[in-house]
CSV table of C-alpha atoms in Angstrom, one decimal:
chain,number,residue,atom,x,y,z
A,24,MET,CA,-31.7,20.0,6.3
A,25,LYS,CA,-28.6,19.9,4.1
A,26,ARG,CA,-30.3,17.4,1.8
A,27,PHE,CA,-33.4,19.6,1.5
A,28,CYS,CA,-31.2,22.6,0.7
A,29,ALA,CA,-29.5,20.6,-1.9
A,30,TYR,CA,-32.9,19.6,-3.3
A,31,LEU,CA,-33.9,23.2,-3.5
A,32,GLY,CA,-30.7,23.9,-5.4
A,33,VAL,CA,-31.4,21.2,-7.9
A,34,ARG,CA,-35.1,22.2,-8.4
A,35,LYS,CA,-34.6,26.0,-8.1
A,36,LYS,CA,-35.3,26.6,-11.8
A,37,VAL,CA,-38.6,24.6,-11.7
A,38,ILE,CA,-39.6,26.3,-8.5
A,39,ARG,CA,-38.8,29.8,-9.9
A,40,ASN,CA,-40.7,29.1,-13.1
A,41,THR,CA,-43.7,27.7,-11.2
A,42,LEU,CA,-43.8,30.8,-9.0
A,43,LEU,CA,-43.6,33.1,-12.0
A,44,ILE,CA,-46.5,31.2,-13.7
A,45,VAL,CA,-48.6,31.5,-10.5
A,46,ALA,CA,-47.7,35.2,-10.1
A,47,ALA,CA,-48.7,35.8,-13.7
A,48,ALA,CA,-52.1,34.0,-13.2
A,49,VAL,CA,-52.7,36.0,-10.0
A,50,VAL,CA,-52.0,39.3,-11.8
A,51,THR,CA,-54.3,38.4,-14.6
A,52,LEU,CA,-57.1,37.5,-12.2
A,53,MET,CA,-56.5,40.8,-10.5
A,54,LEU,CA,-56.8,42.7,-13.7
A,55,TYR,CA,-60.1,41.1,-14.4
A,56,GLU,CA,-61.2,42.3,-10.9
A,57,VAL,CA,-61.8,38.8,-9.6
A,58,PRO,CA,-63.1,38.9,-6.0
A,59,TRP,CA,-60.4,38.6,-3.3
A,60,GLU,CA,-62.1,35.5,-1.9
A,61,ALA,CA,-61.8,33.7,-5.2
A,62,LEU,CA,-58.3,34.9,-5.6
A,63,ALA,CA,-57.3,33.7,-2.2
A,64,TYR,CA,-58.9,30.4,-2.9
A,65,VAL,CA,-57.0,30.0,-6.2
A,66,MET,CA,-53.7,30.9,-4.4
A,67,ALA,CA,-54.4,28.5,-1.6
A,68,GLU,CA,-55.3,25.7,-4.1
A,69,CYS,CA,-52.1,26.4,-6.1
A,70,ALA,CA,-50.0,26.4,-2.9
A,71,GLY,CA,-51.5,23.1,-1.8
A,72,ILE,CA,-51.0,21.3,-5.1
A,73,GLY,CA,-47.5,22.7,-5.3
A,74,LEU,CA,-46.7,21.6,-1.8
A,75,VAL,CA,-48.0,18.0,-2.5
A,76,ILE,CA,-46.0,17.9,-5.7
A,77,MET,CA,-42.8,19.2,-3.9
A,78,VAL,CA,-43.2,16.8,-1.0
A,79,THR,CA,-43.7,13.8,-3.3
A,80,ASP,CA,-40.7,14.9,-5.5
A,81,TYR,CA,-38.5,15.4,-2.5
A,82,VAL,CA,-39.3,12.0,-1.0
A,83,SER,CA,-38.4,10.4,-4.4
A,84,TYR,CA,-35.2,12.6,-4.5
A,85,ARG,CA,-34.3,11.6,-0.9
A,86,ARG,CA,-34.8,7.9,-1.6
A,87,ARG,CA,-32.5,8.0,-4.6
A,88,CYS,CA,-29.9,9.9,-2.6
A,89,LEU,CA,-30.0,7.4,0.2
A,90,HIS,CA,-29.7,4.6,-2.2
A,91,LEU,CA,-26.6,6.1,-3.9
A,92,GLU,CA,-25.0,6.9,-0.5
A,93,GLY,CA,-25.6,3.3,0.5
A,94,MET,CA,-23.8,2.1,-2.6
A,95,PHE,CA,-21.0,4.6,-1.9
A,96,LYS,CA,-20.5,3.3,1.6
A,97,GLU,CA,-20.5,-0.3,0.5
A,98,ILE,CA,-18.9,0.3,-2.9
A,99,SER,CA,-18.5,-2.6,-5.2
A,100,LEU,CA,-17.4,-2.5,-8.8
A,101,SER,CA,-20.8,-3.2,-10.2
A,102,ILE,CA,-23.6,-1.2,-11.9
A,103,GLU,CA,-26.3,-3.8,-11.2
A,104,HIS,CA,-27.9,-1.8,-8.4
A,105,LEU,CA,-28.0,1.7,-9.9
A,106,PRO,CA,-31.4,3.3,-9.4
A,107,GLU,CA,-33.6,3.6,-12.5
A,108,PRO,CA,-33.3,6.9,-14.3
A,109,GLN,CA,-36.4,9.0,-14.0
A,110,ASP,CA,-36.0,11.5,-16.8
A,111,GLY,CA,-34.0,12.1,-20.0
A,112,ILE,CA,-31.0,13.7,-18.4
A,113,CYS,CA,-30.8,10.9,-15.8
A,114,LYS,CA,-31.0,8.4,-18.6
A,115,ALA,CA,-28.1,10.1,-20.4
A,116,TYR,CA,-26.0,10.1,-17.3
A,117,ASP,CA,-26.9,6.4,-16.6
A,118,GLY,CA,-25.8,5.5,-20.2
A,119,LEU,CA,-22.6,7.4,-19.7
A,120,ILE,CA,-21.8,5.7,-16.4
A,121,ARG,CA,-22.5,2.3,-18.0
A,122,LYS,CA,-20.3,3.1,-20.9
A,123,LEU,CA,-17.5,4.2,-18.7
A,124,PHE,CA,-17.9,1.1,-16.5
A,125,GLU,CA,-17.6,-1.1,-19.6
A,126,GLU,CA,-14.4,0.8,-20.7
A,127,LYS,CA,-13.0,0.4,-17.2
A,128,ILE,CA,-13.6,-3.4,-17.2
A,129,HIS,CA,-11.9,-3.6,-20.6
A,130,ILE,CA,-8.9,-1.7,-19.4
A,131,GLU,CA,-8.7,-3.6,-16.1
A,132,THR,CA,-8.9,-6.9,-17.9
A,133,HIS,CA,-6.1,-5.9,-20.3
A,134,TRP,CA,-4.0,-4.7,-17.4
A,135,LYS,CA,-4.5,-7.9,-15.4
A,136,MET,CA,-3.5,-10.0,-18.4
A,137,SER,CA,-0.3,-7.9,-19.0
A,138,HIS,CA,0.5,-7.9,-15.3
A,139,THR,CA,0.1,-11.7,-15.0
A,140,ASP,CA,2.4,-12.1,-18.1
A,141,ARG,CA,5.1,-9.9,-16.5
A,142,MET,CA,4.8,-11.7,-13.2
A,143,GLU,CA,5.1,-15.1,-14.8
A,144,TYR,CA,8.1,-14.0,-16.8
A,145,TYR,CA,10.0,-12.4,-13.9
A,146,THR,CA,9.2,-15.3,-11.6
A,147,ALA,CA,10.5,-17.8,-14.2
A,148,TRP,CA,13.6,-15.6,-14.7
A,149,VAL,CA,14.4,-15.5,-11.0
A,150,HIS,CA,14.1,-19.3,-10.7
A,151,GLN,CA,16.1,-19.9,-13.8
A,152,ILE,CA,19.0,-17.6,-12.8
A,153,LYS,CA,19.4,-19.4,-9.5
A,154,THR,CA,20.8,-22.4,-11.4
A,155,PRO,CA,23.9,-20.7,-12.9
A,156,ILE,CA,24.4,-18.9,-9.5
A,157,ALA,CA,24.5,-22.2,-7.7
A,158,ALA,CA,26.8,-23.6,-10.3
A,159,MET,CA,29.2,-20.7,-10.0
A,160,ARG,CA,29.2,-21.1,-6.2
A,161,LEU,CA,30.2,-24.7,-6.5
A,162,LYS,CA,33.1,-23.8,-8.8
A,163,LEU,CA,34.2,-21.1,-6.5
A,164,GLY,CA,34.1,-23.4,-3.6
A,165,GLU,CA,36.8,-25.5,-5.1
A,166,GLN,CA,39.3,-22.6,-4.9
A,167,ASP,CA,40.6,-20.6,-1.9
A,168,ASP,CA,42.4,-17.3,-2.7
A,169,LYS,CA,41.7,-13.6,-2.5
A,170,ALA,CA,40.2,-13.4,-6.0
A,171,THR,CA,37.9,-16.3,-5.2
A,172,LEU,CA,36.8,-14.6,-2.0
A,173,ALA,CA,36.0,-11.3,-3.9
A,174,LEU,CA,34.1,-13.2,-6.5
A,175,SER,CA,32.2,-15.2,-3.9
A,176,THR,CA,31.3,-11.9,-2.2
A,177,ASP,CA,30.0,-10.4,-5.4
A,178,LEU,CA,28.1,-13.6,-6.2
A,179,SER,CA,26.4,-13.4,-2.8
A,180,ARG,CA,25.3,-9.9,-3.5
A,181,ILE,CA,23.9,-10.9,-6.9
A,182,GLU,CA,22.0,-13.8,-5.1
A,183,GLN,CA,20.7,-11.3,-2.6
A,184,TYR,CA,19.4,-9.0,-5.3
A,185,VAL,CA,17.7,-11.9,-7.0
A,186,GLU,CA,15.9,-12.9,-3.8
A,187,MET,CA,14.8,-9.2,-3.4
A,188,VAL,CA,13.2,-9.4,-6.8
A,189,LEU,CA,11.4,-12.7,-5.8
A,190,CYS,CA,10.3,-11.2,-2.5
A,191,TYR,CA,9.0,-8.1,-4.2
A,192,LEU,CA,7.0,-10.2,-6.7
A,193,ARG,CA,5.5,-12.4,-3.9
A,194,LEU,CA,4.5,-9.4,-1.8
A,195,ASP,CA,2.6,-7.9,-4.8
A,196,ALA,CA,1.1,-11.2,-6.0
A,197,GLY,CA,-1.9,-10.9,-3.7
A,198,THR,CA,-1.1,-14.0,-1.7
A,199,THR,CA,2.0,-14.7,0.5
A,200,ASP,CA,3.1,-18.0,1.9
A,201,TYR,CA,3.3,-17.1,5.6
A,202,CYS,CA,3.8,-20.0,8.0
A,203,PHE,CA,3.9,-19.0,11.6
A,204,ALA,CA,5.6,-21.1,14.2
A,205,TYR,CA,7.9,-20.8,17.2
A,206,CYS,CA,11.5,-20.5,15.8
A,207,ASP,CA,14.9,-20.3,17.5
A,208,LEU,CA,16.1,-16.8,16.9
A,209,ASP,CA,19.7,-17.9,17.2
A,210,ASP,CA,19.3,-20.3,14.2
A,211,ILE,CA,17.9,-17.5,12.1
A,212,LEU,CA,20.7,-15.2,13.1
A,213,ARG,CA,23.4,-17.8,12.4
A,214,GLN,CA,22.0,-18.4,8.9
A,215,ALA,CA,22.3,-14.6,8.1
A,216,ILE,CA,25.8,-14.4,9.7
A,217,ARG,CA,27.0,-17.4,7.7
A,218,ARG,CA,25.7,-15.8,4.5
A,219,PHE,CA,27.7,-12.6,5.0
A,220,ALA,CA,30.8,-14.3,6.5
A,221,ASN,CA,32.8,-13.3,3.4
A,222,PHE,CA,31.7,-9.7,3.7
A,223,PHE,CA,33.0,-9.5,7.3
A,224,ILE,CA,36.3,-11.1,6.3
A,225,GLY,CA,36.7,-9.0,3.2
A,226,LYS,CA,36.0,-5.7,4.9
A,227,LYS,CA,37.8,-6.8,8.2
A,228,LEU,CA,34.9,-5.9,10.3
A,229,ARG,CA,34.3,-7.3,13.8
A,230,LEU,CA,31.1,-9.1,14.6
A,231,VAL,CA,29.8,-8.9,18.2
A,232,TYR,CA,27.2,-11.6,18.8
A,233,GLU,CA,26.3,-13.8,21.7
A,234,PRO,CA,23.5,-16.3,21.6
A,235,VAL,CA,20.2,-14.7,22.6
A,236,HIS,CA,18.3,-18.0,23.5
A,237,TYR,CA,14.9,-16.7,22.4
A,238,GLN,CA,11.9,-18.4,20.8
A,239,VAL,CA,10.0,-16.1,18.4
A,240,LEU,CA,6.6,-16.7,16.9
A,241,THR,CA,7.1,-15.7,13.3
A,242,ASP,CA,7.7,-17.0,9.8
A,243,GLU,CA,11.4,-18.1,9.7
A,244,LYS,CA,11.9,-17.5,6.0
A,245,TRP,CA,10.5,-14.0,5.9
A,246,LEU,CA,12.2,-12.9,9.2
A,247,LEU,CA,15.5,-14.2,7.9
A,248,PHE,CA,15.0,-12.1,4.7
A,249,VAL,CA,14.5,-9.0,6.9
A,250,ILE,CA,17.6,-9.7,9.1
A,251,GLU,CA,19.7,-10.3,6.0
A,252,GLN,CA,18.6,-7.0,4.4
A,253,VAL,CA,19.5,-5.1,7.6
A,254,LEU,CA,22.9,-6.8,7.9
A,255,SER,CA,23.5,-6.1,4.2
A,256,ASN,CA,22.9,-2.4,4.7
A,257,ALA,CA,25.1,-2.4,7.8
A,258,LEU,CA,28.0,-4.0,5.9
A,259,LYS,CA,27.5,-1.8,2.9
A,260,TYR,CA,27.8,1.5,4.8
A,261,THR,CA,30.4,0.4,7.5
A,262,LYS,CA,34.0,0.9,6.4
A,263,GLU,CA,35.6,0.0,9.7
A,264,GLY,CA,34.7,-0.9,13.2
A,265,GLN,CA,32.1,-3.5,14.1
A,266,ILE,CA,28.6,-4.7,13.8
A,267,SER,CA,26.8,-6.0,16.9
A,268,ILE,CA,23.6,-8.1,17.3
A,269,GLU,CA,21.8,-8.2,20.6
A,270,LEU,CA,18.3,-8.7,22.0
A,271,LYS,CA,16.8,-6.6,24.7
A,272,GLU,CA,13.2,-7.0,25.9
A,273,GLU,CA,12.0,-8.7,22.7
A,274,VAL,CA,13.7,-6.0,20.5
A,275,LEU,CA,16.4,-7.3,18.2
A,276,MET,CA,19.0,-4.6,17.6
A,277,ILE,CA,21.6,-4.6,14.8
A,278,ARG,CA,24.1,-1.8,15.4
A,279,ASP,CA,26.9,-0.7,13.2
A,280,THR,CA,29.7,1.9,13.3
A,281,GLY,CA,29.1,3.1,9.8
A,282,ILE,CA,28.5,6.5,8.2
A,283,GLY,CA,25.1,6.9,9.8
A,284,ILE,CA,21.9,8.4,8.4
A,285,ALA,CA,21.1,12.1,8.2
A,286,ALA,CA,18.4,13.3,10.6
A,287,GLU,CA,16.2,14.6,7.8
A,288,ASP,CA,16.4,11.2,6.0
A,289,LEU,CA,15.5,9.0,9.0
A,290,PRO,CA,11.7,9.4,8.9
A,291,ARG,CA,11.6,8.3,5.2
A,292,ILE,CA,14.1,5.5,4.9
A,293,PHE,CA,11.3,2.8,4.9
A,294,GLU,CA,9.5,4.5,2.0
A,295,LYS,CA,9.5,2.8,-1.4
A,296,GLY,CA,12.3,4.1,-3.6
A,297,TYR,CA,13.7,6.6,-1.1
A,298,THR,CA,17.5,6.5,-1.0
A,299,GLY,CA,18.4,9.6,1.0
A,300,TYR,CA,21.7,11.4,1.0
A,301,ASN,CA,23.8,8.2,1.4
A,302,GLY,CA,21.9,6.5,-1.5
A,303,ARG,CA,22.4,9.5,-3.8
A,304,ARG,CA,26.1,9.6,-3.0
A,305,ASP,CA,26.4,5.8,-3.5
A,306,LYS,CA,24.6,5.9,-6.9
A,307,LYS,CA,23.7,2.2,-6.6
A,308,ALA,CA,21.0,2.3,-3.9
A,309,THR,CA,17.5,1.3,-5.0
A,310,GLY,CA,15.5,2.3,-1.9
A,311,ILE,CA,13.7,-1.1,-2.0
A,312,GLY,CA,15.4,-3.2,0.7
A,313,LEU,CA,14.2,-1.3,3.8
A,314,TYR,CA,10.8,-0.8,2.1
A,315,LEU,CA,10.4,-4.6,1.8
A,316,CYS,CA,11.6,-5.0,5.4
A,317,LYS,CA,8.9,-2.6,6.6
A,318,ARG,CA,6.1,-4.4,4.7
A,319,ILE,CA,7.2,-7.8,5.8
A,320,THR,CA,7.6,-7.0,9.5
A,321,THR,CA,4.1,-5.3,9.4
A,322,ASN,CA,2.7,-8.5,7.9
A,323,LEU,CA,4.4,-10.6,10.5
A,324,GLY,CA,3.0,-8.5,13.3
A,325,HIS,CA,6.5,-7.1,14.2
A,326,ARG,CA,7.7,-3.5,14.1
A,327,ILE,CA,10.9,-2.0,12.7
A,328,TRP,CA,12.5,1.3,13.1
A,329,ALA,CA,16.0,2.9,13.1
A,330,ASN,CA,18.0,5.4,15.1
A,331,SER,CA,21.2,6.9,13.8
A,332,VAL,CA,23.8,9.6,14.3
A,333,LEU,CA,25.5,10.9,11.2
A,334,GLY,CA,29.1,9.8,11.2
A,335,GLU,CA,28.7,7.5,14.2
A,336,GLY,CA,26.6,4.7,13.1
A,337,THR,CA,23.1,3.3,12.9
A,338,VAL,CA,21.0,0.9,15.0
A,339,VAL,CA,18.0,-0.9,13.4
A,340,CYS,CA,15.5,-2.3,15.9
A,341,ILE,CA,13.0,-5.0,15.2
A,342,ASN,CA,10.3,-5.6,17.9
A,343,LEU,CA,9.6,-9.3,17.7
A,344,HIS,CA,6.5,-9.0,19.8
A,345,ARG,CA,3.6,-9.7,17.5
A,346,ASP,CA,1.2,-6.8,17.8
A,347,ASN,CA,-1.0,-8.0,15.0
A,348,ILE,CA,-0.9,-10.0,11.7
A,349,LYS,CA,-1.7,-8.4,8.4
A,350,HIS,CA,-2.3,-10.6,5.4
A,351,GLU,CA,-1.8,-9.0,2.0
């Protein structure tokens, strides 16, 4: 019924003009005192012909609408299956659509080429910068004093930022090298803890961790990246106290005694680029770390969330049970 009403709306001018012509003909015949029987016959004949024309036109209109709706439901970036235009206006619109599609393909091709160039450049840059970082780490390893410890800590942070860039590029590259296997969670946790050992020492923070003895089905490299990001945030916003790591019912919890997160910021901390009150005060936060953690855990089939009390600390929870796997 809605489609028929839409059809009447499209054809209202034609219907109105046709009725006016028929009315004018009837009035003319009446002025010439044509018998009512002949007049009735002419009116019935006009109505019949008009009905046949309208039904035929409506069937054609309905067929084209269904065809376009089918294309909309199974939309593909192609103009090969567009219905043939039936009049001058339709031909004009068809030409416009084809011209716009050609422009779209041109812009899309140009963007893909530019995007590919940028991706290749930044990927090459990330891999190249790892060489001087490794060289500096070897040189710092030959010394053992407070200045060396501070430099080593800063170098670790630079290395972490470089890995964030590489992770960001990989996630947006269309394919990601996930490799699922059963992994020892303690091995992954120890790698993350060793990486941030200098941070714990430098800030004199206590680490509370007991082996969890748990095998998790995941991708070790990507889960390690998530845990390192969470630990990095905990260390960044904890001035004193401790950071604890524990596992309860397949949920890994990393808890700190830091400055906490405001209640109004909690629902948005995993959004891309959102830094919240703490980030605005720090002036150095990017709002990328937790966003990457959210995307990665979703792709791994895990789930991540956070609870916090402002001024008391934060606990980030990672449910290691795989609900589903999402490939990007």
